[in-house]
Short mmCIF file of C-alpha atoms in Angstrom, two decimals:
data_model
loop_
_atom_site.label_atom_id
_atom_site.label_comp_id
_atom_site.label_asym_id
_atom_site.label_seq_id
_atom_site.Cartn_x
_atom_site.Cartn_y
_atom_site.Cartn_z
CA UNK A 1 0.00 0.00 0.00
CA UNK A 2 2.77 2.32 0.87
CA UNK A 3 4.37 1.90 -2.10
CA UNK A 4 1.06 2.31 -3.88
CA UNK A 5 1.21 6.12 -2.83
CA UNK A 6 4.54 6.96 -3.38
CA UNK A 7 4.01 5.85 -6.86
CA UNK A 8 0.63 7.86 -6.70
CA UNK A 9 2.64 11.13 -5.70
CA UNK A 10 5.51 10.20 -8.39
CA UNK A 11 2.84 10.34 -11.06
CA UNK A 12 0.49 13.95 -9.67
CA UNK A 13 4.53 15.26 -9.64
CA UNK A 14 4.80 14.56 -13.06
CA UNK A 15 1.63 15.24 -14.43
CA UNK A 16 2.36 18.26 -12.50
CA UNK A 17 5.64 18.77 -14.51
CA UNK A 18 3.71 18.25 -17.96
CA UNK A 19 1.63 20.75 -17.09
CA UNK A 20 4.10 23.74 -16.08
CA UNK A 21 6.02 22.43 -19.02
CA UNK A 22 3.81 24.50 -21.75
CA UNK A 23 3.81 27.16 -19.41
CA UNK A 24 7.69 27.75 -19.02
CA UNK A 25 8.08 27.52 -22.36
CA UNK A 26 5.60 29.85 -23.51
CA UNK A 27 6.83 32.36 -21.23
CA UNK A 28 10.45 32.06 -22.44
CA UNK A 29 9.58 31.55 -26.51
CA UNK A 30 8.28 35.19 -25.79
CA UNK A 31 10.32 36.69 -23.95
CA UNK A 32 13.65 36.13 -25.85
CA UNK A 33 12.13 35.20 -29.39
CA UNK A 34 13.85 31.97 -29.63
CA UNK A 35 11.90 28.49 -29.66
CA UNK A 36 15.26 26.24 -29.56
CA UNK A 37 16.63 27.64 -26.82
CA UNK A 38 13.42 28.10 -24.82
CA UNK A 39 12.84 24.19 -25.49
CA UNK A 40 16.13 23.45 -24.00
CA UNK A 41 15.72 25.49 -20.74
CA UNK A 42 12.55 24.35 -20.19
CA UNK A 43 13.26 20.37 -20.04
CA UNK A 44 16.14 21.67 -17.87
CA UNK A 45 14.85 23.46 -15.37
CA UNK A 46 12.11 21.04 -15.15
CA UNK A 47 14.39 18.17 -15.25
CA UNK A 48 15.97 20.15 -12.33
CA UNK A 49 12.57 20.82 -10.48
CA UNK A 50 12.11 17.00 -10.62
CA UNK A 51 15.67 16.25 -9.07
CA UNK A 52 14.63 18.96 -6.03
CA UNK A 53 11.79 16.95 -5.55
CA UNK A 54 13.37 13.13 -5.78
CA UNK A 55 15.87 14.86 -2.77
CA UNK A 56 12.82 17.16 -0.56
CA UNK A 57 9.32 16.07 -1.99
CA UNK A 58 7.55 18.31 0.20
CA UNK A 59 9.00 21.32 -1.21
CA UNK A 60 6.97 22.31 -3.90
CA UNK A 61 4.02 21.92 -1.11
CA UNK A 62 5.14 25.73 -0.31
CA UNK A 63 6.73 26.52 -3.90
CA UNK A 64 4.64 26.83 -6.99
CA UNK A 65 6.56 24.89 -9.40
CA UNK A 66 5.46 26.47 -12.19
CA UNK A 67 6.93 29.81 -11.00
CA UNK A 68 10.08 28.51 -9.80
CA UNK A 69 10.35 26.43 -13.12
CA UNK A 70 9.82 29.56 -14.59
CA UNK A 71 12.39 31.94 -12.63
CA UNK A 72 14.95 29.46 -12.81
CA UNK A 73 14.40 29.14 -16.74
CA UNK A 74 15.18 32.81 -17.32
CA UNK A 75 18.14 32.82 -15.46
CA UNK A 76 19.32 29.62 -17.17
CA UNK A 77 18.40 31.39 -20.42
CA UNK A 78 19.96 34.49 -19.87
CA UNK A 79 23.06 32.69 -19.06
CA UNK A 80 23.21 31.15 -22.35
CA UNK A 81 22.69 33.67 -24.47
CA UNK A 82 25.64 35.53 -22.94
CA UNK A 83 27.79 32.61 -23.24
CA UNK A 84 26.87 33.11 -26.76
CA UNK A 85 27.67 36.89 -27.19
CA UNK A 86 30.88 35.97 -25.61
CA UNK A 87 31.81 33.44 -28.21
CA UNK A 88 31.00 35.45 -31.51
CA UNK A 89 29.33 39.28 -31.50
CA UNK A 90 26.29 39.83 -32.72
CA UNK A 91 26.48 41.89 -36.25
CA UNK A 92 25.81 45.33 -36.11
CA UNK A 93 22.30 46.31 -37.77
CA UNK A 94 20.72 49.30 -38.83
CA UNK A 95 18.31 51.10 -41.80
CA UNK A 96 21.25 50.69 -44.40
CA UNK A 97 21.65 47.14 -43.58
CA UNK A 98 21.92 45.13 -47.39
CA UNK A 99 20.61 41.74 -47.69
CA UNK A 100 23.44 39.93 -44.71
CA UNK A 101 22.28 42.38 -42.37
CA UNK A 102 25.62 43.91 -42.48
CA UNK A 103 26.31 47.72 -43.33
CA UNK A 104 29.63 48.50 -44.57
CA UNK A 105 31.51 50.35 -42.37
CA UNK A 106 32.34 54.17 -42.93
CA UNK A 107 34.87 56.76 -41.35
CA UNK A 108 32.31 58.57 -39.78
CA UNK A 109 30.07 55.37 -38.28
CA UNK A 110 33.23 54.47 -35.92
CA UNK A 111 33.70 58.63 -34.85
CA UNK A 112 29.97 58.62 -34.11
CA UNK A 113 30.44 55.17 -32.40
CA UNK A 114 33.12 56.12 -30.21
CA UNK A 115 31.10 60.13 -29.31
CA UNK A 116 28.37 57.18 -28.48
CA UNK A 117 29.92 55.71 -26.11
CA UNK A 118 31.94 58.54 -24.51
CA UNK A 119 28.21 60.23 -23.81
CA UNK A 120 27.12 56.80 -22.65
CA UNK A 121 30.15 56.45 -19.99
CA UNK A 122 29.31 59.90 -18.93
CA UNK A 123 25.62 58.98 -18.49
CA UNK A 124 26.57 55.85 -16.62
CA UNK A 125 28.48 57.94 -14.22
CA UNK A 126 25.55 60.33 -13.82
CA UNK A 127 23.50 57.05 -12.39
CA UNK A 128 23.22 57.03 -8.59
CA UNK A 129 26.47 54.79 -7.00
CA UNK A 130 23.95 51.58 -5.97
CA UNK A 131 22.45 51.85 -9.77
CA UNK A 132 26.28 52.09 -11.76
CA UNK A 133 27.64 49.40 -9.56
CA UNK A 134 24.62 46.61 -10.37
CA UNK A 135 25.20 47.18 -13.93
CA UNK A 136 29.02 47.37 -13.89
CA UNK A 137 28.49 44.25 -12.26
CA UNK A 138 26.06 42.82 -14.38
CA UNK A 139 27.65 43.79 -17.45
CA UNK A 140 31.05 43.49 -17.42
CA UNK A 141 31.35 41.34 -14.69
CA UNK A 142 29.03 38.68 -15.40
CA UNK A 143 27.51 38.34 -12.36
CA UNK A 144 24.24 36.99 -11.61
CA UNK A 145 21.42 39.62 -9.55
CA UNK A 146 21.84 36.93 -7.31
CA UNK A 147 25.04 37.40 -6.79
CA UNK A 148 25.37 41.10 -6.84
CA UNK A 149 22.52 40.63 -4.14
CA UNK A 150 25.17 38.74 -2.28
CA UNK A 151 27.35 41.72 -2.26
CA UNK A 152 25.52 44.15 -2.01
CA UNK A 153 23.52 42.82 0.61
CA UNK A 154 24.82 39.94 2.25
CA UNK A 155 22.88 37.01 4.17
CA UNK A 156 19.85 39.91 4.38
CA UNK A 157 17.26 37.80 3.27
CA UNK A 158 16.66 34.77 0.76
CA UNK A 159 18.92 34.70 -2.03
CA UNK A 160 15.79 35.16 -4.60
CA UNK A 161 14.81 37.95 -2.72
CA UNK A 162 18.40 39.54 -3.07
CA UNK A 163 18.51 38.07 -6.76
CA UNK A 164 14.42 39.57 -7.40
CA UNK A 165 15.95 43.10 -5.38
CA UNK A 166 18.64 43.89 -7.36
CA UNK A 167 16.77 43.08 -10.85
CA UNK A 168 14.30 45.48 -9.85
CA UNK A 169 16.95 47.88 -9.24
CA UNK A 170 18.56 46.91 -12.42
CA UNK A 171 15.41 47.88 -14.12
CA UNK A 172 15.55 51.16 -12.68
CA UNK A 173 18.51 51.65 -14.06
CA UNK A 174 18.15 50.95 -17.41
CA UNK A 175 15.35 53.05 -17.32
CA UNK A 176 17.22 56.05 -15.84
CA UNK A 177 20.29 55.17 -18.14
CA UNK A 178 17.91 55.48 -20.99
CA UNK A 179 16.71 58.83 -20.31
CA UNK A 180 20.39 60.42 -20.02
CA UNK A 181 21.05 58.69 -22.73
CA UNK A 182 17.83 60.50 -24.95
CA UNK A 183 18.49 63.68 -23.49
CA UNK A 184 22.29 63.71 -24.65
CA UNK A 185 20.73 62.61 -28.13
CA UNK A 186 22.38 58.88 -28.48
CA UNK A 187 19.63 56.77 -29.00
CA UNK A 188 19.42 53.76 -26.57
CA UNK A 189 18.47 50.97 -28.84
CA UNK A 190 22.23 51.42 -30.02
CA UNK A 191 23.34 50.09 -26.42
CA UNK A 192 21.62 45.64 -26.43
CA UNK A 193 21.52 45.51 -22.73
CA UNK A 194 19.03 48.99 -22.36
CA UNK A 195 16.57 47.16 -24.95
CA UNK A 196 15.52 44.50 -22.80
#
């Protein structure tokens, strides 16, 4: 009999599982435009909700999988697409662009580039000390927001809460970033990291 109902709770788990499946992926497909790559996060992070569960079963009791399927895929798929930036840039893309999506270069594109991103340094140093340092961090650091939550705030809390903190505050950012950026005339979509 008792084995009867651990087999019982095995199979609600993983008709739990199916169902959260079309949900994660959904949510990433959308958000990042990419079907492959939300297919592989998905399975997983779900393969990794079902391992939590094997080890603590009565943890998704006080978790909704679903949600922490789905906060654990975006981190999972932001980390891959940055290991993929890292291994080959992105081609730059613009009005002009001819049929590869490439624009030739010209003389004055790399002046304008470089007045670009001299404005943008100076706007990033405009940003409040807390905002600059989480996307320093962030971006050229590679950190995780859980991880600059670690620094910034130590054992203060859970580390989702530090990781869900400092993403908020990362929003902020960008969104102050952004506005120095318009009113010094360089326009933000230039700069991947302020168009998300």
């Amino acid at each position: 009999m008792v084995e009867q109902l651990e087999n019982l709770t095995e199979e609600t788990f993983a008709n739990d599982l199916a169902a959260a499946w079309p949900v994660v992926f959904a949510r990433l497909a959308a958000r990042y435009g990419d079907p492959q790559l939300a297919e592989e996060v998905s399975g997983d992070c779900l393969a990794q909700a079902w391992e939590k569960w094997a080890g603590e079963p009565d943890f998704f009791r006080s978790h909704d999988l679903t949600a922490w399927s789905s906060r654990r895929a975006g981190w999972k798929a932001v980390d891959r697409l940055r290991q993929r930036t890292r291994i080959r840039p992105l081609p730059e893309k613009g009005s002009e662009d001819g049929e590869e999506g490439v624009r030739p270069r010209r003389e004055n594109d790399s002046r304008e580039r470089a007045r670009a991103r001299e404005l943008a340094l100076a706007c990033l140093g405009r940003l409040p000390e807390q905002e600059r340092t989480i996307l320093l961090a962030y971006h050229f650091d590679g950190l995780t927001d859980q991880e600059v939550g670690a620094v910034l705030y130590g054992e203060e809390g859970t580390a989702q809460a530090r990781g869900l903190r400092v993403w908020r505050l990362r929003q902020r950012a960008y969104n102050l970033l952004r506005e120095l950026l318009i009113e010094e005339g360089v326009d933000p979509a230039d700069w991947g990291g302020l168009a998300v």
